[in-house]
Coordinates of C-alpha atoms in Angstrom, one line a residue:
X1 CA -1.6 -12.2 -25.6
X2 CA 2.2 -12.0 -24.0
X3 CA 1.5 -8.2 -24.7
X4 CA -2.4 -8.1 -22.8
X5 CA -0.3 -10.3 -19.8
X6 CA 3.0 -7.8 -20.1
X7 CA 0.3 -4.6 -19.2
X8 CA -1.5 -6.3 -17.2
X9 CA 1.5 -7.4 -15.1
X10 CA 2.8 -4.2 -15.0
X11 CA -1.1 -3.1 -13.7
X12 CA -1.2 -5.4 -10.9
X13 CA 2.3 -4.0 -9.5
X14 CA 0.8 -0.3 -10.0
X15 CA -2.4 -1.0 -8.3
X16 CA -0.4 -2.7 -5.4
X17 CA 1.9 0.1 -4.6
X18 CA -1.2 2.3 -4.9
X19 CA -3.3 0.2 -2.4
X20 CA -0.1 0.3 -0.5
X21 CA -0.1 4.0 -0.2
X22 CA -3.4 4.2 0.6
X23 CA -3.3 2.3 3.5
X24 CA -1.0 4.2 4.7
X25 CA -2.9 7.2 4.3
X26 CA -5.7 5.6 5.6
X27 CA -3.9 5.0 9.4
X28 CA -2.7 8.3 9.4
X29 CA -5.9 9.8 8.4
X30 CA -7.5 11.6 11.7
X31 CA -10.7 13.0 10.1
X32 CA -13.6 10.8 9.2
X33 CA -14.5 12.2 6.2
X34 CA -10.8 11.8 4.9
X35 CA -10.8 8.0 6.0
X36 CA -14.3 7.4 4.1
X37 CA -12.8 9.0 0.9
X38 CA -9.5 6.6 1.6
X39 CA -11.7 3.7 2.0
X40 CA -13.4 4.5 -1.4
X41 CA -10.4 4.8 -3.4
X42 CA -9.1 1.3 -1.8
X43 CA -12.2 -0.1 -2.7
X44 CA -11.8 1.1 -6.2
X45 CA -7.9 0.2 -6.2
X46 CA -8.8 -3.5 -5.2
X47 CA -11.2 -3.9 -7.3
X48 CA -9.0 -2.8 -10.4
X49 CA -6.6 -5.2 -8.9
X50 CA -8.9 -8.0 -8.8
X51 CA -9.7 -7.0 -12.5
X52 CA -5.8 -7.6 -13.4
X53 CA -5.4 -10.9 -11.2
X54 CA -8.1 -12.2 -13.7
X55 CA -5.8 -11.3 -17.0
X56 CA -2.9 -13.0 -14.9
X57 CA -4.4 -15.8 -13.8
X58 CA -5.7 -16.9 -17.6
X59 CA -2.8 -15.4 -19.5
X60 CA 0.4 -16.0 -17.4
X61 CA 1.7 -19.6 -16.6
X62 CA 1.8 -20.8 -12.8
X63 CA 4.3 -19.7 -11.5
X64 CA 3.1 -16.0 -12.6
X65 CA -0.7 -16.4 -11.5
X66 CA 0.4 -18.0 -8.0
X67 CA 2.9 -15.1 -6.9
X68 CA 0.0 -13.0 -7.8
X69 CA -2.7 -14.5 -5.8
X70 CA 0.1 -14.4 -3.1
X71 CA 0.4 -11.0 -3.6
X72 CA -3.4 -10.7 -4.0
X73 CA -3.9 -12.3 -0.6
X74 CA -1.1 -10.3 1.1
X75 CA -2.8 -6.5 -0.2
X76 CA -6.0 -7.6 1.2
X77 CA -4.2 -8.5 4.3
X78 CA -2.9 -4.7 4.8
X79 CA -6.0 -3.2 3.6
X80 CA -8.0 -4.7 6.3
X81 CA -4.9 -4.1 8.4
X82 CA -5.8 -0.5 8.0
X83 CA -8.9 -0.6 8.2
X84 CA -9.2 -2.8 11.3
X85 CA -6.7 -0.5 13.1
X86 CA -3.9 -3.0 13.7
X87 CA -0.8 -2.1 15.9
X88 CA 1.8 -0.2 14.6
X89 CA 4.1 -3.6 14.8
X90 CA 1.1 -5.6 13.3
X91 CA 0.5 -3.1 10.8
X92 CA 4.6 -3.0 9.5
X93 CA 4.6 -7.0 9.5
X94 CA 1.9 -7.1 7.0
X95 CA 3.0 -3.9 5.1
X96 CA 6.6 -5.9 5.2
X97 CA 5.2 -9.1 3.6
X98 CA 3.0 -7.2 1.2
X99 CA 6.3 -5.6 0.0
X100 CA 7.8 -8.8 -0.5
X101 CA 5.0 -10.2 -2.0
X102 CA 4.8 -7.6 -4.6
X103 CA 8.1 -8.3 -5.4
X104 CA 8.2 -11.6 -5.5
X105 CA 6.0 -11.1 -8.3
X106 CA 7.5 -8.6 -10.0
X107 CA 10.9 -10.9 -10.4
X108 CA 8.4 -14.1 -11.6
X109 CA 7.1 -12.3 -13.9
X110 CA 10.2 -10.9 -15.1
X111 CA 11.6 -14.2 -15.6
X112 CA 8.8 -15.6 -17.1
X113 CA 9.2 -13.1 -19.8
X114 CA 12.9 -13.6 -20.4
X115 CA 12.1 -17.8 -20.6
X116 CA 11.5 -18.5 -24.3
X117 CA 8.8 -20.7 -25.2
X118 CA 7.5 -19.4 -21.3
X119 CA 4.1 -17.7 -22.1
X120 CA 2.2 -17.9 -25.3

């Protein structure tokens, strides 16, 4: 279990740097074509990160499973950010707070490893 929530984990922080990335291929792209591919691959991205929020949120304790629904929330934000064409000032807010999200995260669930008797 500790081992299924340990890759998982580890997933979820992949998948959100990925989405990340996208996104910010996604403003720069100029072509259609390119943006429709970029679009694809997000939707594939969230929807692998949406797969690992569900091992998370049944195997990790509270603390774990609410910094990733945070985090969750916060990459959804940007990817609509990006899609929806937000300002470049909007756009760096949200890519700032998904950032800190994701690495609010990653230090829970960091701690919540070191914390015997923490996760089954």
């Amino acid at each position: 279990m500790r081992e299924r929530l340990r890759d998982s984990s580890v997933d979820f922080l992949r998948l959100g740097r990925k989405i990340l990335g996208l996104c910010d291929d996604h403003r720069l792209a100029a072509d259609a074509a390119d943006r429709q591919l970029l679009q694809r691959r997000l939707a594939e991205s969230f929807a692998a990160l949406e797969e690992t929020l569900d091992v998370v949120s049944v195997e990790g304790d509270e603390d774990v499973w609410t910094t990733a629904s945070v985090a969750h929330m916060e990459v959804a934000r940007l990817q609509r950010a990006a899609a929806n064409g937000a300002s470049e000032s909007d756009y760096a807010q949200v890519r700032a707070k998904t950032i800190e999200s994701l690495a609010d995260f990653r230090d829970v669930a960091s701690e919540a490893f070191r914390r015997p008797g923490s996760l089954p």
